[in-house]
Amino acid sequence: MTTPTSGPWLIVGLGNPGPEYAMNRHNVGFMVADLLAERIGGKFKRAGKAQAQVLEGRIGPAGPANRRVILAKPMSFMNLSGGPVNALKDFYKVPVANIVAVHDELDIDYGTLRLKLGGGDNGHNGLKSMTKAMGADYHRVRFGIGRPPGRMQVADFVLKDFSSAERKELDYFVDRAADAVECLVTEGLERAQSAYNS
């Protein structure tokens, strides 16, 4: 499937709302969305009936590669992300293939990025909810957080803050993930994969 270039793009950072979750591993999607908002130069606002914060803007150089984007952070908690995303998709008339979910990924080493279109949810509740609401044919920017140490439960691990060692590199990795999203939207999946998949 080729990457559509017409119509707006909906970039969804997945996470949980509230200051107590802000630095959790599960909230790295929110961190990337916040950085993209900073780059666009706008602030998130509550979206009407959709349970989300949104920011409309443009990404990319002037000319044909410039894209209209809607940045979104669902405020429904991770396991109910599909409802708000689906509502935004319908409101802004975004094709499913023009949706990008930015999320944490357990099965990839910390800081590693993988971009893909479609696929399973790998037990990720945010993706599970999105796929249930609108099918699986959306893009994913998967941000590696690694596996829990020892016998720590997955749920405990993802809802813990990044460690002090991880935080030393976190800004760099979030910056790189934001670059990958911009490349995906302006230049297409193959170009973004060859530049950012590691």
PDB file of C-alpha atoms in Angstrom:
ATOM      1  CA  MET A   1       0.000   0.000   0.000  1.00  0.00           C
ATOM      2  CA  THR A   2       1.425   3.395  -0.919  1.00  0.00           C
ATOM      3  CA  THR A   3       1.401   6.334   1.432  1.00  0.00           C
ATOM      4  CA  PRO A   4      -1.447   8.720   0.592  1.00  0.00           C
ATOM      5  CA  THR A   5      -0.307  12.289   0.101  1.00  0.00           C
ATOM      6  CA  SER A   6      -3.631  14.086  -0.162  1.00  0.00           C
ATOM      7  CA  GLY A   7      -5.739  15.121   2.797  1.00  0.00           C
ATOM      8  CA  PRO A   8      -4.602  15.893   6.325  1.00  0.00           C
ATOM      9  CA  TRP A   9      -2.558  13.616   8.574  1.00  0.00           C
ATOM     10  CA  LEU A  10      -3.594  12.714  12.109  1.00  0.00           C
ATOM     11  CA  ILE A  11      -0.577  12.168  14.369  1.00  0.00           C
ATOM     12  CA  VAL A  12      -1.576  10.531  17.646  1.00  0.00           C
ATOM     13  CA  GLY A  13       0.732  10.378  20.639  1.00  0.00           C
ATOM     14  CA  LEU A  14      -0.467   7.608  22.944  1.00  0.00           C
ATOM     15  CA  GLY A  15      -0.308   7.969  26.722  1.00  0.00           C
ATOM     16  CA  ASN A  16      -2.293   8.511  29.894  1.00  0.00           C
ATOM     17  CA  PRO A  17      -3.519  11.970  30.989  1.00  0.00           C
ATOM     18  CA  GLY A  18      -2.480  13.501  34.299  1.00  0.00           C
ATOM     19  CA  PRO A  19       0.797  14.694  35.854  1.00  0.00           C
ATOM     20  CA  GLU A  20       1.337  11.418  37.719  1.00  0.00           C
ATOM     21  CA  TYR A  21       1.813   9.621  34.376  1.00  0.00           C
ATOM     22  CA  ALA A  22       3.795  12.330  32.584  1.00  0.00           C
ATOM     23  CA  MET A  23       7.237  10.678  32.737  1.00  0.00           C
ATOM     24  CA  ASN A  24       6.044   7.047  32.517  1.00  0.00           C
ATOM     25  CA  ARG A  25       7.484   4.826  29.794  1.00  0.00           C
ATOM     26  CA  HIS A  26       3.901   4.347  28.557  1.00  0.00           C
ATOM     27  CA  ASN A  27       3.685   8.104  27.885  1.00  0.00           C
ATOM     28  CA  VAL A  28       6.502   8.454  25.396  1.00  0.00           C
ATOM     29  CA  GLY A  29       3.898   9.056  22.660  1.00  0.00           C
ATOM     30  CA  PHE A  30       2.722  12.157  24.550  1.00  0.00           C
ATOM     31  CA  MET A  31       6.352  13.315  24.843  1.00  0.00           C
ATOM     32  CA  VAL A  32       6.861  13.080  21.071  1.00  0.00           C
ATOM     33  CA  ALA A  33       3.534  14.848  20.416  1.00  0.00           C
ATOM     34  CA  ASP A  34       4.531  17.650  22.808  1.00  0.00           C
ATOM     35  CA  LEU A  35       7.828  18.143  20.986  1.00  0.00           C
ATOM     36  CA  LEU A  36       6.089  18.221  17.599  1.00  0.00           C
ATOM     37  CA  ALA A  37       3.672  20.839  18.991  1.00  0.00           C
ATOM     38  CA  GLU A  38       6.660  22.902  20.124  1.00  0.00           C
ATOM     39  CA  ARG A  39       8.169  22.669  16.640  1.00  0.00           C
ATOM     40  CA  ILE A  40       4.905  23.725  15.004  1.00  0.00           C
ATOM     41  CA  GLY A  41       4.694  26.596  17.485  1.00  0.00           C
ATOM     42  CA  GLY A  42       1.231  25.970  18.902  1.00  0.00           C
ATOM     43  CA  LYS A  43      -0.547  24.776  22.015  1.00  0.00           C
ATOM     44  CA  PHE A  44      -2.857  21.813  22.489  1.00  0.00           C
ATOM     45  CA  LYS A  45      -6.532  22.639  23.006  1.00  0.00           C
ATOM     46  CA  ARG A  46      -9.411  20.441  24.103  1.00  0.00           C
ATOM     47  CA  ALA A  47     -11.222  19.062  21.041  1.00  0.00           C
ATOM     48  CA  GLY A  48     -14.994  19.592  21.110  1.00  0.00           C
ATOM     49  CA  LYS A  49     -16.737  16.292  21.660  1.00  0.00           C
ATOM     50  CA  ALA A  50     -13.695  14.086  21.071  1.00  0.00           C
ATOM     51  CA  GLN A  51     -11.968  13.210  24.333  1.00  0.00           C
ATOM     52  CA  ALA A  52      -8.598  14.539  23.185  1.00  0.00           C
ATOM     53  CA  GLN A  53      -6.294  17.521  23.055  1.00  0.00           C
ATOM     54  CA  VAL A  54      -5.503  18.658  19.516  1.00  0.00           C
ATOM     55  CA  LEU A  55      -3.336  21.096  17.630  1.00  0.00           C
ATOM     56  CA  GLU A  56      -3.670  21.863  13.923  1.00  0.00           C
ATOM     57  CA  GLY A  57      -0.645  22.982  11.943  1.00  0.00           C
ATOM     58  CA  ARG A  58       1.688  22.192   9.086  1.00  0.00           C
ATOM     59  CA  ILE A  59       4.828  20.067   8.861  1.00  0.00           C
ATOM     60  CA  GLY A  60       7.535  20.083   6.227  1.00  0.00           C
ATOM     61  CA  PRO A  61       9.178  22.498   3.825  1.00  0.00           C
ATOM     62  CA  ALA A  62       7.177  24.922   1.684  1.00  0.00           C
ATOM     63  CA  GLY A  63       5.917  23.318  -1.501  1.00  0.00           C
ATOM     64  CA  PRO A  64       4.404  19.932  -2.340  1.00  0.00           C
ATOM     65  CA  ALA A  65       5.935  18.144   0.679  1.00  0.00           C
ATOM     66  CA  ASN A  66       4.236  20.526   3.138  1.00  0.00           C
ATOM     67  CA  ARG A  67       1.493  18.661   5.014  1.00  0.00           C
ATOM     68  CA  ARG A  68      -1.502  19.723   7.040  1.00  0.00           C
ATOM     69  CA  VAL A  69      -1.437  17.796  10.302  1.00  0.00           C
ATOM     70  CA  ILE A  70      -3.636  17.367  13.338  1.00  0.00           C
ATOM     71  CA  LEU A  71      -1.615  16.440  16.414  1.00  0.00           C
ATOM     72  CA  ALA A  72      -3.642  14.636  19.056  1.00  0.00           C
ATOM     73  CA  LYS A  73      -3.272  13.306  22.587  1.00  0.00           C
ATOM     74  CA  PRO A  74      -6.271  11.164  23.629  1.00  0.00           C
ATOM     75  CA  MET A  75      -7.432  12.069  27.143  1.00  0.00           C
ATOM     76  CA  SER A  76      -9.371   8.848  27.627  1.00  0.00           C
ATOM     77  CA  PHE A  77      -6.584   6.737  29.163  1.00  0.00           C
ATOM     78  CA  MET A  78      -4.546   4.361  27.058  1.00  0.00           C
ATOM     79  CA  ASN A  79      -6.920   1.391  26.814  1.00  0.00           C
ATOM     80  CA  LEU A  80      -9.746   3.587  25.440  1.00  0.00           C
ATOM     81  CA  SER A  81      -7.694   5.543  22.873  1.00  0.00           C
ATOM     82  CA  GLY A  82      -9.647   4.202  19.886  1.00  0.00           C
ATOM     83  CA  GLY A  83     -12.827   6.195  20.578  1.00  0.00           C
ATOM     84  CA  PRO A  84     -11.221   9.663  20.568  1.00  0.00           C
ATOM     85  CA  VAL A  85      -8.953   8.811  17.604  1.00  0.00           C
ATOM     86  CA  ASN A  86     -11.877   7.493  15.564  1.00  0.00           C
ATOM     87  CA  ALA A  87     -13.919  10.627  16.378  1.00  0.00           C
ATOM     88  CA  LEU A  88     -11.038  12.863  15.220  1.00  0.00           C
ATOM     89  CA  LYS A  89     -10.583  10.767  12.067  1.00  0.00           C
ATOM     90  CA  ASP A  90     -14.245  11.297  11.160  1.00  0.00           C
ATOM     91  CA  PHE A  91     -14.325  14.977  12.119  1.00  0.00           C
ATOM     92  CA  TYR A  92     -11.215  15.899  10.113  1.00  0.00           C
ATOM     93  CA  LYS A  93     -11.957  13.374   7.307  1.00  0.00           C
ATOM     94  CA  VAL A  94      -8.576  11.669   7.623  1.00  0.00           C
ATOM     95  CA  PRO A  95      -8.033   8.372   5.743  1.00  0.00           C
ATOM     96  CA  VAL A  96      -6.931   5.568   8.098  1.00  0.00           C
ATOM     97  CA  ALA A  97      -3.644   5.272   6.157  1.00  0.00           C
ATOM     98  CA  ASN A  98      -2.924   8.934   7.034  1.00  0.00           C
ATOM     99  CA  ILE A  99      -3.022   8.205  10.770  1.00  0.00           C
ATOM    100  CA  VAL A 100       0.236   7.792  12.705  1.00  0.00           C
ATOM    101  CA  ALA A 101       0.265   6.286  16.214  1.00  0.00           C
ATOM    102  CA  VAL A 102       3.393   7.066  18.239  1.00  0.00           C
ATOM    103  CA  HIS A 103       3.741   4.566  21.083  1.00  0.00           C
ATOM    104  CA  ASP A 104       6.038   2.677  23.443  1.00  0.00           C
ATOM    105  CA  GLU A 105       7.157  -0.801  22.346  1.00  0.00           C
ATOM    106  CA  LEU A 106       8.344  -3.479  24.792  1.00  0.00           C
ATOM    107  CA  ASP A 107       9.956  -5.810  22.258  1.00  0.00           C
ATOM    108  CA  ILE A 108      12.474  -3.246  21.000  1.00  0.00           C
ATOM    109  CA  ASP A 109      15.572  -2.055  22.884  1.00  0.00           C
ATOM    110  CA  TYR A 110      15.347   1.300  24.628  1.00  0.00           C
ATOM    111  CA  GLY A 111      15.538   4.229  22.208  1.00  0.00           C
ATOM    112  CA  THR A 112      15.341   2.107  19.060  1.00  0.00           C
ATOM    113  CA  LEU A 113      12.726   3.182  16.500  1.00  0.00           C
ATOM    114  CA  ARG A 114      10.725   1.050  14.082  1.00  0.00           C
ATOM    115  CA  LEU A 115       8.190   2.447  11.633  1.00  0.00           C
ATOM    116  CA  LYS A 116       5.554   0.356   9.916  1.00  0.00           C
ATOM    117  CA  LEU A 117       2.100   0.364   8.364  1.00  0.00           C
ATOM    118  CA  GLY A 118      -0.523  -1.983   9.792  1.00  0.00           C
ATOM    119  CA  GLY A 119       0.136  -5.137  11.789  1.00  0.00           C
ATOM    120  CA  GLY A 120      -0.858  -6.502  15.171  1.00  0.00           C
ATOM    121  CA  ASP A 121      -1.044  -4.722  18.512  1.00  0.00           C
ATOM    122  CA  ASN A 122       1.579  -6.874  20.308  1.00  0.00           C
ATOM    123  CA  GLY A 123      -0.455  -6.610  23.519  1.00  0.00           C
ATOM    124  CA  HIS A 124      -0.378  -2.795  23.502  1.00  0.00           C
ATOM    125  CA  ASN A 125      -3.757  -1.630  24.843  1.00  0.00           C
ATOM    126  CA  GLY A 126      -3.703   1.702  23.001  1.00  0.00           C
ATOM    127  CA  LEU A 127      -3.156   0.004  19.651  1.00  0.00           C
ATOM    128  CA  LYS A 128      -5.699  -2.685  20.519  1.00  0.00           C
ATOM    129  CA  SER A 129      -8.327   0.004  21.115  1.00  0.00           C
ATOM    130  CA  MET A 130      -7.437   1.910  17.929  1.00  0.00           C
ATOM    131  CA  THR A 131      -7.524  -1.242  15.793  1.00  0.00           C
ATOM    132  CA  LYS A 132     -10.888  -2.256  17.249  1.00  0.00           C
ATOM    133  CA  ALA A 133     -12.285   1.199  16.417  1.00  0.00           C
ATOM    134  CA  MET A 134     -11.011   1.587  12.840  1.00  0.00           C
ATOM    135  CA  GLY A 135      -8.995  -1.393  11.617  1.00  0.00           C
ATOM    136  CA  ALA A 136      -5.231  -1.915  11.622  1.00  0.00           C
ATOM    137  CA  ASP A 137      -4.156  -0.054   8.468  1.00  0.00           C
ATOM    138  CA  TYR A 138      -2.604   2.966  10.181  1.00  0.00           C
ATOM    139  CA  HIS A 139       1.077   3.852  10.564  1.00  0.00           C
ATOM    140  CA  ARG A 140       3.004   3.186  13.758  1.00  0.00           C
ATOM    141  CA  VAL A 141       6.141   4.854  15.064  1.00  0.00           C
ATOM    142  CA  ARG A 142       7.295   2.351  17.667  1.00  0.00           C
ATOM    143  CA  PHE A 143       9.599   3.716  20.362  1.00  0.00           C
ATOM    144  CA  GLY A 144      11.551   0.944  22.093  1.00  0.00           C
ATOM    145  CA  ILE A 145      11.433   0.840  25.887  1.00  0.00           C
ATOM    146  CA  GLY A 146      12.873  -2.679  26.332  1.00  0.00           C
ATOM    147  CA  ARG A 147      11.561  -5.490  28.524  1.00  0.00           C
ATOM    148  CA  PRO A 148      10.983  -5.301  32.295  1.00  0.00           C
ATOM    149  CA  PRO A 149      13.951  -6.415  34.418  1.00  0.00           C
ATOM    150  CA  GLY A 150      13.753  -9.641  36.406  1.00  0.00           C
ATOM    151  CA  ARG A 151      10.223 -10.637  37.328  1.00  0.00           C
ATOM    152  CA  MET A 152       8.680  -7.177  37.165  1.00  0.00           C
ATOM    153  CA  GLN A 153       5.196  -7.240  35.656  1.00  0.00           C
ATOM    154  CA  VAL A 154       4.770  -5.522  32.285  1.00  0.00           C
ATOM    155  CA  ALA A 155       1.984  -3.280  33.646  1.00  0.00           C
ATOM    156  CA  ASP A 156       4.237  -2.086  36.479  1.00  0.00           C
ATOM    157  CA  PHE A 157       7.163  -1.492  34.119  1.00  0.00           C
ATOM    158  CA  VAL A 158       5.296   0.632  31.553  1.00  0.00           C
ATOM    159  CA  LEU A 159       3.663   2.727  34.292  1.00  0.00           C
ATOM    160  CA  LYS A 160       7.008   3.532  35.915  1.00  0.00           C
ATOM    161  CA  ASP A 161       9.027   6.618  35.031  1.00  0.00           C
ATOM    162  CA  PHE A 162      12.078   6.245  32.829  1.00  0.00           C
ATOM    163  CA  SER A 163      15.125   5.452  34.967  1.00  0.00           C
ATOM    164  CA  SER A 164      17.733   8.134  35.686  1.00  0.00           C
ATOM    165  CA  ALA A 165      20.123   6.395  33.269  1.00  0.00           C
ATOM    166  CA  GLU A 166      17.444   6.324  30.547  1.00  0.00           C
ATOM    167  CA  ARG A 167      16.555   9.971  31.141  1.00  0.00           C
ATOM    168  CA  LYS A 168      20.099  11.014  30.159  1.00  0.00           C
ATOM    169  CA  GLU A 169      19.315  10.010  26.571  1.00  0.00           C
ATOM    170  CA  LEU A 170      15.546  10.468  26.553  1.00  0.00           C
ATOM    171  CA  ASP A 171      15.515  13.964  25.019  1.00  0.00           C
ATOM    172  CA  TYR A 172      17.734  12.769  22.166  1.00  0.00           C
ATOM    173  CA  PHE A 173      15.525   9.745  21.455  1.00  0.00           C
ATOM    174  CA  VAL A 174      12.281  11.764  21.639  1.00  0.00           C
ATOM    175  CA  ASP A 175      13.815  14.300  19.247  1.00  0.00           C
ATOM    176  CA  ARG A 176      14.746  11.514  16.840  1.00  0.00           C
ATOM    177  CA  ALA A 177      11.231  10.042  17.035  1.00  0.00           C
ATOM    178  CA  ALA A 178       9.743  13.461  16.200  1.00  0.00           C
ATOM    179  CA  ASP A 179      12.133  13.667  13.205  1.00  0.00           C
ATOM    180  CA  ALA A 180      10.934  10.215  12.107  1.00  0.00           C
ATOM    181  CA  VAL A 181       7.275  11.302  12.268  1.00  0.00           C
ATOM    182  CA  GLU A 182       8.026  14.386  10.166  1.00  0.00           C
ATOM    183  CA  CYS A 183       9.933  12.297   7.619  1.00  0.00           C
ATOM    184  CA  LEU A 184       7.093   9.750   7.416  1.00  0.00           C
ATOM    185  CA  VAL A 185       4.489  12.434   6.803  1.00  0.00           C
ATOM    186  CA  THR A 186       6.500  14.485   4.282  1.00  0.00           C
ATOM    187  CA  GLU A 187       8.542  11.817   2.464  1.00  0.00           C
ATOM    188  CA  GLY A 188       6.650   8.553   2.925  1.00  0.00           C
ATOM    189  CA  LEU A 189       7.120   5.315   4.847  1.00  0.00           C
ATOM    190  CA  GLU A 190       9.975   3.757   2.853  1.00  0.00           C
ATOM    191  CA  ARG A 191      12.147   6.832   3.108  1.00  0.00           C
ATOM    192  CA  ALA A 192      11.418   7.153   6.846  1.00  0.00           C
ATOM    193  CA  GLN A 193      12.130   3.450   7.440  1.00  0.00           C
ATOM    194  CA  SER A 194      15.477   3.591   5.677  1.00  0.00           C
ATOM    195  CA  ALA A 195      16.472   6.709   7.637  1.00  0.00           C
ATOM    196  CA  TYR A 196      15.178   5.785  11.120  1.00  0.00           C
ATOM    197  CA  ASN A 197      14.594   2.034  11.485  1.00  0.00           C
ATOM    198  CA  SER A 198      17.471   0.544  13.408  1.00  0.00           C
TER     199      SER A 198
END
